[in-house]
PDB file of C-alpha atoms in Angstrom:
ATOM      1  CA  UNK P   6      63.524 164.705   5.577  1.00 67.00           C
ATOM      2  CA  UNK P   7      64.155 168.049   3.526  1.00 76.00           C
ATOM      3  CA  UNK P   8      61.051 168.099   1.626  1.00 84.00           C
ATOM      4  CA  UNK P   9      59.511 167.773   5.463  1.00 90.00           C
ATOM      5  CA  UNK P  10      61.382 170.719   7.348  1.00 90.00           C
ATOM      6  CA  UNK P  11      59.438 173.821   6.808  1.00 91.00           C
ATOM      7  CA  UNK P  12      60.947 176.648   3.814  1.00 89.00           C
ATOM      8  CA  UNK P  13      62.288 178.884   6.526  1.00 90.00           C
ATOM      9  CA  UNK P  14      63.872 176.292   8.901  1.00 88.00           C
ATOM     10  CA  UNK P  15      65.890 174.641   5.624  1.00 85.00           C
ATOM     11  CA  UNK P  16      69.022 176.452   6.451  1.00 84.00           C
ATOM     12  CA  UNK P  17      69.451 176.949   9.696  1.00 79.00           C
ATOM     13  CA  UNK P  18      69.041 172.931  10.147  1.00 79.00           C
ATOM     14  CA  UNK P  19      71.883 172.234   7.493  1.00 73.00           C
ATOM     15  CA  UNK P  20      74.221 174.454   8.880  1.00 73.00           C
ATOM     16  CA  UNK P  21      77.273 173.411  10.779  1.00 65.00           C
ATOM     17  CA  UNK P  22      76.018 172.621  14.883  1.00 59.00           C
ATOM     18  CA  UNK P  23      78.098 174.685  16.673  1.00 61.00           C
ATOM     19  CA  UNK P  24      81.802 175.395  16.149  1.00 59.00           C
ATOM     20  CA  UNK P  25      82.725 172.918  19.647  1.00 56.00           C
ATOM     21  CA  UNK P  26      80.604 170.475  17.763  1.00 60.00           C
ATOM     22  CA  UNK P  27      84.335 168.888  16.423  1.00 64.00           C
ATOM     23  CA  UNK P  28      84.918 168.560  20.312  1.00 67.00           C
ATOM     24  CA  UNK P  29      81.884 167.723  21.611  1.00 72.00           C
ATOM     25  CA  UNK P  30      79.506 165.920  19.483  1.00 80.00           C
ATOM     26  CA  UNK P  31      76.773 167.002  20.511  1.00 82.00           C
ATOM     27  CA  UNK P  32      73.963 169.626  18.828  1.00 81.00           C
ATOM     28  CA  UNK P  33      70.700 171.101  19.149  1.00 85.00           C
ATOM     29  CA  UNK P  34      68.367 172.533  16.710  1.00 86.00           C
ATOM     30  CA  UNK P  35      64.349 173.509  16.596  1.00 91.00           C
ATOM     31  CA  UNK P  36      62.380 173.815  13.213  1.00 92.00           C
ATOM     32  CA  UNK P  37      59.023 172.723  11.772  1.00 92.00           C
ATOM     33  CA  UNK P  38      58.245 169.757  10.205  1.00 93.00           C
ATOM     34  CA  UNK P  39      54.930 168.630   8.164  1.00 94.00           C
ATOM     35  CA  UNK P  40      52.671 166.056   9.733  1.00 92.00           C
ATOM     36  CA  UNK P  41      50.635 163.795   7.323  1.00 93.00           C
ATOM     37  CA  UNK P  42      47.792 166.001   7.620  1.00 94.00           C
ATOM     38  CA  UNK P  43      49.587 169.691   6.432  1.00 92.00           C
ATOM     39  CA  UNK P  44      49.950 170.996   9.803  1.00 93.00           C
ATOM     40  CA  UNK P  45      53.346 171.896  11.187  1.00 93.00           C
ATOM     41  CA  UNK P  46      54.713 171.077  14.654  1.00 94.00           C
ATOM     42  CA  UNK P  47      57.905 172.477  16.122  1.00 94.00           C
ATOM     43  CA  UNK P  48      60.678 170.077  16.861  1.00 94.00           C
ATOM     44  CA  UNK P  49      63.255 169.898  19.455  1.00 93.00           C
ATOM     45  CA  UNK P  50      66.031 167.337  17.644  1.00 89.00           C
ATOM     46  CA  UNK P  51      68.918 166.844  19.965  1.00 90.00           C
ATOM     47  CA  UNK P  52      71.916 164.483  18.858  1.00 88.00           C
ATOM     48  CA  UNK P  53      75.474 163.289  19.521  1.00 88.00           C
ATOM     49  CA  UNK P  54      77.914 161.463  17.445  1.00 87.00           C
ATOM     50  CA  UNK P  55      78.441 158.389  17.485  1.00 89.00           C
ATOM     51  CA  UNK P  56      81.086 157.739  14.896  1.00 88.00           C
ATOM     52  CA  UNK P  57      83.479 159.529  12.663  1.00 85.00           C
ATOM     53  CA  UNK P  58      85.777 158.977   9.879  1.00 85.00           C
ATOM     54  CA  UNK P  59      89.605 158.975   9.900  1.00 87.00           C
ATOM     55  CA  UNK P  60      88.929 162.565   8.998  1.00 82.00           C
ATOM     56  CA  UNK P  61      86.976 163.746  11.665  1.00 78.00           C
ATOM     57  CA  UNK P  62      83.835 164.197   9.850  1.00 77.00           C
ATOM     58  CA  UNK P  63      80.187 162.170  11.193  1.00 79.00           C
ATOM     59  CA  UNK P  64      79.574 159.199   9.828  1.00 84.00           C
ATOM     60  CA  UNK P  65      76.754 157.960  12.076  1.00 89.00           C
ATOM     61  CA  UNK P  66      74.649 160.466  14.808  1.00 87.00           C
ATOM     62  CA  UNK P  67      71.543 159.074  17.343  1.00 94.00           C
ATOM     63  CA  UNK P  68      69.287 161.739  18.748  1.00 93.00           C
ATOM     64  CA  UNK P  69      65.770 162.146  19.565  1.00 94.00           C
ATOM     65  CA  UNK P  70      63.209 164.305  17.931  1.00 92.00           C
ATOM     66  CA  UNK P  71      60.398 165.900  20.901  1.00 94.00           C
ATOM     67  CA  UNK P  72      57.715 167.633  19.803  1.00 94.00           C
ATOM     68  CA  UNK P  73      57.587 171.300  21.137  1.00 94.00           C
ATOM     69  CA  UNK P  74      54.222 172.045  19.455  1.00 92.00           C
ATOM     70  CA  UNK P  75      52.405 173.036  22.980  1.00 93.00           C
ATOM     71  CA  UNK P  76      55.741 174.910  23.870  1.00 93.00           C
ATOM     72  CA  UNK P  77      55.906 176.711  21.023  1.00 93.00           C
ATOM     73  CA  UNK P  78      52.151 177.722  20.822  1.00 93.00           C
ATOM     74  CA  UNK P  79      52.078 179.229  24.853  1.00 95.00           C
ATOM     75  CA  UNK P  80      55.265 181.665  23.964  1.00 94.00           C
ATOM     76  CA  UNK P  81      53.216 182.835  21.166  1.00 94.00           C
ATOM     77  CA  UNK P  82      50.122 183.080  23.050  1.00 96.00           C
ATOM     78  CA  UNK P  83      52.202 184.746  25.770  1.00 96.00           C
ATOM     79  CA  UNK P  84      54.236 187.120  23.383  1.00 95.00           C
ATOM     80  CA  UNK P  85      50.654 188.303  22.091  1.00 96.00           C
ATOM     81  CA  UNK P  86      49.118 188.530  25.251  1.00 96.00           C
ATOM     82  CA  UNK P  87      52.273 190.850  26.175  1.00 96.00           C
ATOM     83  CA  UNK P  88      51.493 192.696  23.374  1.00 96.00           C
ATOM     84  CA  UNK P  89      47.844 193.441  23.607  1.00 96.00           C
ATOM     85  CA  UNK P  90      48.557 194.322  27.628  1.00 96.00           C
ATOM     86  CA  UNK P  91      51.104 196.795  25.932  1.00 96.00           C
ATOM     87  CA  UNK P  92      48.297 198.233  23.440  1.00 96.00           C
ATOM     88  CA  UNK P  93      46.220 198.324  26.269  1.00 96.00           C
ATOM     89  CA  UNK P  94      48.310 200.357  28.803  1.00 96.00           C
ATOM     90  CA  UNK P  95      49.605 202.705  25.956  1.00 96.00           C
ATOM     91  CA  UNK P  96      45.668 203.243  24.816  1.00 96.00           C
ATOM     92  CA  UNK P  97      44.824 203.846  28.621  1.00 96.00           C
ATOM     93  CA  UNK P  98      47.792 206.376  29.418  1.00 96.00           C
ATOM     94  CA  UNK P  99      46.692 208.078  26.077  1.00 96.00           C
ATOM     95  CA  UNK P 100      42.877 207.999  27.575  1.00 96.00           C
ATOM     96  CA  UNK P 101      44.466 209.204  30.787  1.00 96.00           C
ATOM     97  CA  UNK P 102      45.983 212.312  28.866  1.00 96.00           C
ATOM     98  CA  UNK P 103      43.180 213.106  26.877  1.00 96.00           C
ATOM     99  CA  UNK P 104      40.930 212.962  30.112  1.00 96.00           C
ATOM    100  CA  UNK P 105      43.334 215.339  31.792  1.00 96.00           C
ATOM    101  CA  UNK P 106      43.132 217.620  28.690  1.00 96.00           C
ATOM    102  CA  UNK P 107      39.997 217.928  28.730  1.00 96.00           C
ATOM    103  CA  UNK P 108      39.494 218.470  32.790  1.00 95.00           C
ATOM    104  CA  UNK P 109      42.043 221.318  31.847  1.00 96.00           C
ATOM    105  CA  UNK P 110      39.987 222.779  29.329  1.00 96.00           C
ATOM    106  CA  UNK P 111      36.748 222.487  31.261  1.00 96.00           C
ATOM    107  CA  UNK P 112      38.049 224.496  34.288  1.00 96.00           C
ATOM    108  CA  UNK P 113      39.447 227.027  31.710  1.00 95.00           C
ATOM    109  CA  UNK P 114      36.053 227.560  30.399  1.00 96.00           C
ATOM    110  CA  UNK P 115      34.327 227.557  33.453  1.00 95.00           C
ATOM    111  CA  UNK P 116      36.616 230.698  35.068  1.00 95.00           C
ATOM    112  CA  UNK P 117      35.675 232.271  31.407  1.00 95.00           C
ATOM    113  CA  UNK P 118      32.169 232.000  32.067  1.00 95.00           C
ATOM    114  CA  UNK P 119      33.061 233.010  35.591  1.00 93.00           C
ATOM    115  CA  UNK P 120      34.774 236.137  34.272  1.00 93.00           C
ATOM    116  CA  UNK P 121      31.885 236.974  31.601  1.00 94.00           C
ATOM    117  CA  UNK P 122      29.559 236.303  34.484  1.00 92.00           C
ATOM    118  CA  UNK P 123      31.272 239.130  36.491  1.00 88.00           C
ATOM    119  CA  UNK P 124      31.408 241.358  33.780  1.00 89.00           C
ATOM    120  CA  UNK P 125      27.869 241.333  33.063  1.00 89.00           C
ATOM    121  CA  UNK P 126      26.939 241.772  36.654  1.00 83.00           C
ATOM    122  CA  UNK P 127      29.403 244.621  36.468  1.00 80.00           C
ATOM    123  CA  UNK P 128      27.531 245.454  33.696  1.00 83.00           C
ATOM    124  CA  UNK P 129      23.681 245.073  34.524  1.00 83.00           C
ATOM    125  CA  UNK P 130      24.708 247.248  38.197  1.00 74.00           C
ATOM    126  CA  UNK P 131      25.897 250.001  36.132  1.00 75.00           C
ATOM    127  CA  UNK P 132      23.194 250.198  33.990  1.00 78.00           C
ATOM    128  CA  UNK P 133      20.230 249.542  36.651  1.00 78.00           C
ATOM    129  CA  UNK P 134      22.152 250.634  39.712  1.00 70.00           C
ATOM    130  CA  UNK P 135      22.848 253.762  37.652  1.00 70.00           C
ATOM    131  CA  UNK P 136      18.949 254.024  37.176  1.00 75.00           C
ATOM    132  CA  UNK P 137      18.526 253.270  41.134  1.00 72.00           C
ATOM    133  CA  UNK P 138      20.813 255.966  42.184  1.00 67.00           C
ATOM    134  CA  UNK P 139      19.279 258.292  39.553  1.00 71.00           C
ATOM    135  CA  UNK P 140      15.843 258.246  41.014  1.00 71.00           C
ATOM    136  CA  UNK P 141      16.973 258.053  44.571  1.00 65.00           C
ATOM    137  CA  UNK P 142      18.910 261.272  43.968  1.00 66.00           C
ATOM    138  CA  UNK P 143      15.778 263.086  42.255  1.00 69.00           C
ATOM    139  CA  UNK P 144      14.075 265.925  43.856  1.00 67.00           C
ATOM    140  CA  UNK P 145      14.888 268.283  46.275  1.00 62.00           C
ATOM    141  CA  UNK P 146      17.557 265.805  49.248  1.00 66.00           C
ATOM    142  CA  UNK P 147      19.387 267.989  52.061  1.00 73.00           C
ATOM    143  CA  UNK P 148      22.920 266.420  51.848  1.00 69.00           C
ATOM    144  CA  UNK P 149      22.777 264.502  54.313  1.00 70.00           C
ATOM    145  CA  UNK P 150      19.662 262.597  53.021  1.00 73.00           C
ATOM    146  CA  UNK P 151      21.101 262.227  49.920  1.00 71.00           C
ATOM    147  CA  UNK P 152      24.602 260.919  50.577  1.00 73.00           C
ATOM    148  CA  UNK P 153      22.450 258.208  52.961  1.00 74.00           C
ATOM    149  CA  UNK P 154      20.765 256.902  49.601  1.00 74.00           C
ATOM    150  CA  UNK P 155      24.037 256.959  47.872  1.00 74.00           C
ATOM    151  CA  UNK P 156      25.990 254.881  50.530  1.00 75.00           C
ATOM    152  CA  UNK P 157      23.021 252.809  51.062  1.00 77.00           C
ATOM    153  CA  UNK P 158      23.076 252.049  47.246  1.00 73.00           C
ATOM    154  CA  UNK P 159      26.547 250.856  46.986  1.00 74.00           C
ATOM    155  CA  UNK P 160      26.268 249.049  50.299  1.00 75.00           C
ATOM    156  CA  UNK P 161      23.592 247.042  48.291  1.00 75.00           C
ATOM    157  CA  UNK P 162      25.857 246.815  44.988  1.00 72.00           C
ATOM    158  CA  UNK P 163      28.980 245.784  47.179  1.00 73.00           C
ATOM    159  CA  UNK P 164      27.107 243.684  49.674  1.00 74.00           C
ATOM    160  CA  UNK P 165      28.825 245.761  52.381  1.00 76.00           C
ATOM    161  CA  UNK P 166      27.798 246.827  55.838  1.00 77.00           C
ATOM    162  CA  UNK P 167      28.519 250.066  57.312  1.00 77.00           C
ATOM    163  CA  UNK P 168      28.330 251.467  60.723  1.00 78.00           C
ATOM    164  CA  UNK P 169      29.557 254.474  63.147  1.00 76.00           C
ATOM    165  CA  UNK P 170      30.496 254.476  66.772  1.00 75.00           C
ATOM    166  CA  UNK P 171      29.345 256.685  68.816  1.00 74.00           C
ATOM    167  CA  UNK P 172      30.952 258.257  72.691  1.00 79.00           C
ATOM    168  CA  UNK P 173      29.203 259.936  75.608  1.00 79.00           C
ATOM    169  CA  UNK P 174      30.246 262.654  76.769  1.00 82.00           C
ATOM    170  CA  UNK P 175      28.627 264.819  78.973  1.00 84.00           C
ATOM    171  CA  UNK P 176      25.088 265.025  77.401  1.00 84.00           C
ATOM    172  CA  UNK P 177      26.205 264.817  73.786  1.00 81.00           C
ATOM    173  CA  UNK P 178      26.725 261.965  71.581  1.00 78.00           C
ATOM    174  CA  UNK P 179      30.195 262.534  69.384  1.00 78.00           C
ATOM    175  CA  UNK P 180      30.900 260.449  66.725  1.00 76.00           C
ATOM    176  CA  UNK P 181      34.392 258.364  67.230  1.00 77.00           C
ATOM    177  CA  UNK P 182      34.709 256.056  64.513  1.00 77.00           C
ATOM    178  CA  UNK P 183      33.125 254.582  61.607  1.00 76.00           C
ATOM    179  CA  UNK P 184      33.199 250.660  59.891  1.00 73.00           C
ATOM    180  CA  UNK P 185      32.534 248.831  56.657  1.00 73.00           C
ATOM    181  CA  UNK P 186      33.373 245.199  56.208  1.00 71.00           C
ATOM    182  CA  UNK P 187      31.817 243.494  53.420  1.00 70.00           C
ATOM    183  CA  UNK P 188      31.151 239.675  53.467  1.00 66.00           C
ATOM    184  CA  UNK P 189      32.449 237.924  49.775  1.00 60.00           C
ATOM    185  CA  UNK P 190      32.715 234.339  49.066  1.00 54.00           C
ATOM    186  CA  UNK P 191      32.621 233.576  52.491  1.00 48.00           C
ATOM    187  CA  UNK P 192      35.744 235.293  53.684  1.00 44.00           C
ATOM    188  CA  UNK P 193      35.312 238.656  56.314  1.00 46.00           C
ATOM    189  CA  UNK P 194      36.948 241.635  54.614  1.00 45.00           C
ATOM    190  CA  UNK P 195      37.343 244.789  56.444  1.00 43.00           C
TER     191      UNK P 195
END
């Protein structure tokens, strides 16, 4: 039977049962043995004894021997299964991260180019709103005229809208109040 029981289970199935085995007589062990062909099955030997010497010690034992091959081969399956869900979930939460890191990253770039965007606008209106106003201001305005073209110009750069109210009275018209509201993203600003 030795040269059967597989290198690793050697000990533990020549050790003492269980310390109530002197009580009990009963004991339970699981190791490998070798089959004719090489293979190894895992065995389930239970026992009890069935007669002792004047000392106390076994002299004869009766047990069975079931093989736990099929047993033995689902906990491993299921232990590796567990194991690859566990890769799994770990690779996924690490995906999830990197996803999220990325969405981060994305949105910071995109209110960059958002700010360079506004910048350059900023820019471009100075440099061709500049050249607007210059040519609207040439030649010979009354003041009037000319601070029109001026508040008509940055109405058009600050897509504003300006107005005046105006009251009767008596014959004349007399100016009572003025407006500007400009319309941004959707949201009324006045």
């Amino acid at each position: 039977l030795f040269d059967l029981l597989h290198p690793e289970d050697r000990e533990l199935v020549f050790q003492p049962p269980d310390p109530n085995f002197e009580r009990t007589d009963v004991f339970e062990r699981e190791f490998r043995l070798r089959c004719k062909d090489g293979s190894w099955k895992w065995v389930l030997s239970r026992g009890k004894v069935v007669q002792r010497s004047a000392a106390g010690s076994p002299l004869r034992i009766v047990g069975t021997h079931i093989d736990q091959s099929v047993r033995k081969r689902v906990e491993l399956e299921l232990r590796q299964a567990k194991e690859a869900a566990e890769q799994a979930y770990a690779v996924a939460e690490k995906v999830k991260q990197e996803a999220e890191t990325a969405r981060r990253e994305a949105e910071a770039a995109r209110e960059e180019a958002e700010t360079a965007k506004h910048a350059m606008e900023i820019q471009v209106w100075q440099t061709t709103g500049q050249s607007e106003l210059n040519n609207k201001m040439r030649g010979e305005q009354d003041i009037s005229t000319l601070s029109a073209r001026v508040v008509q110009q940055l109405c058009q750069y600050l897509n504003a809208h300006i107005g005046a109210f105006y009251a009767a009275r008596g014959n004349n018209l007399h100016l009572t109040g003025s407006y500007a509201y400009s319309n941004q993203a959707g949201v009324d600003q006045f």
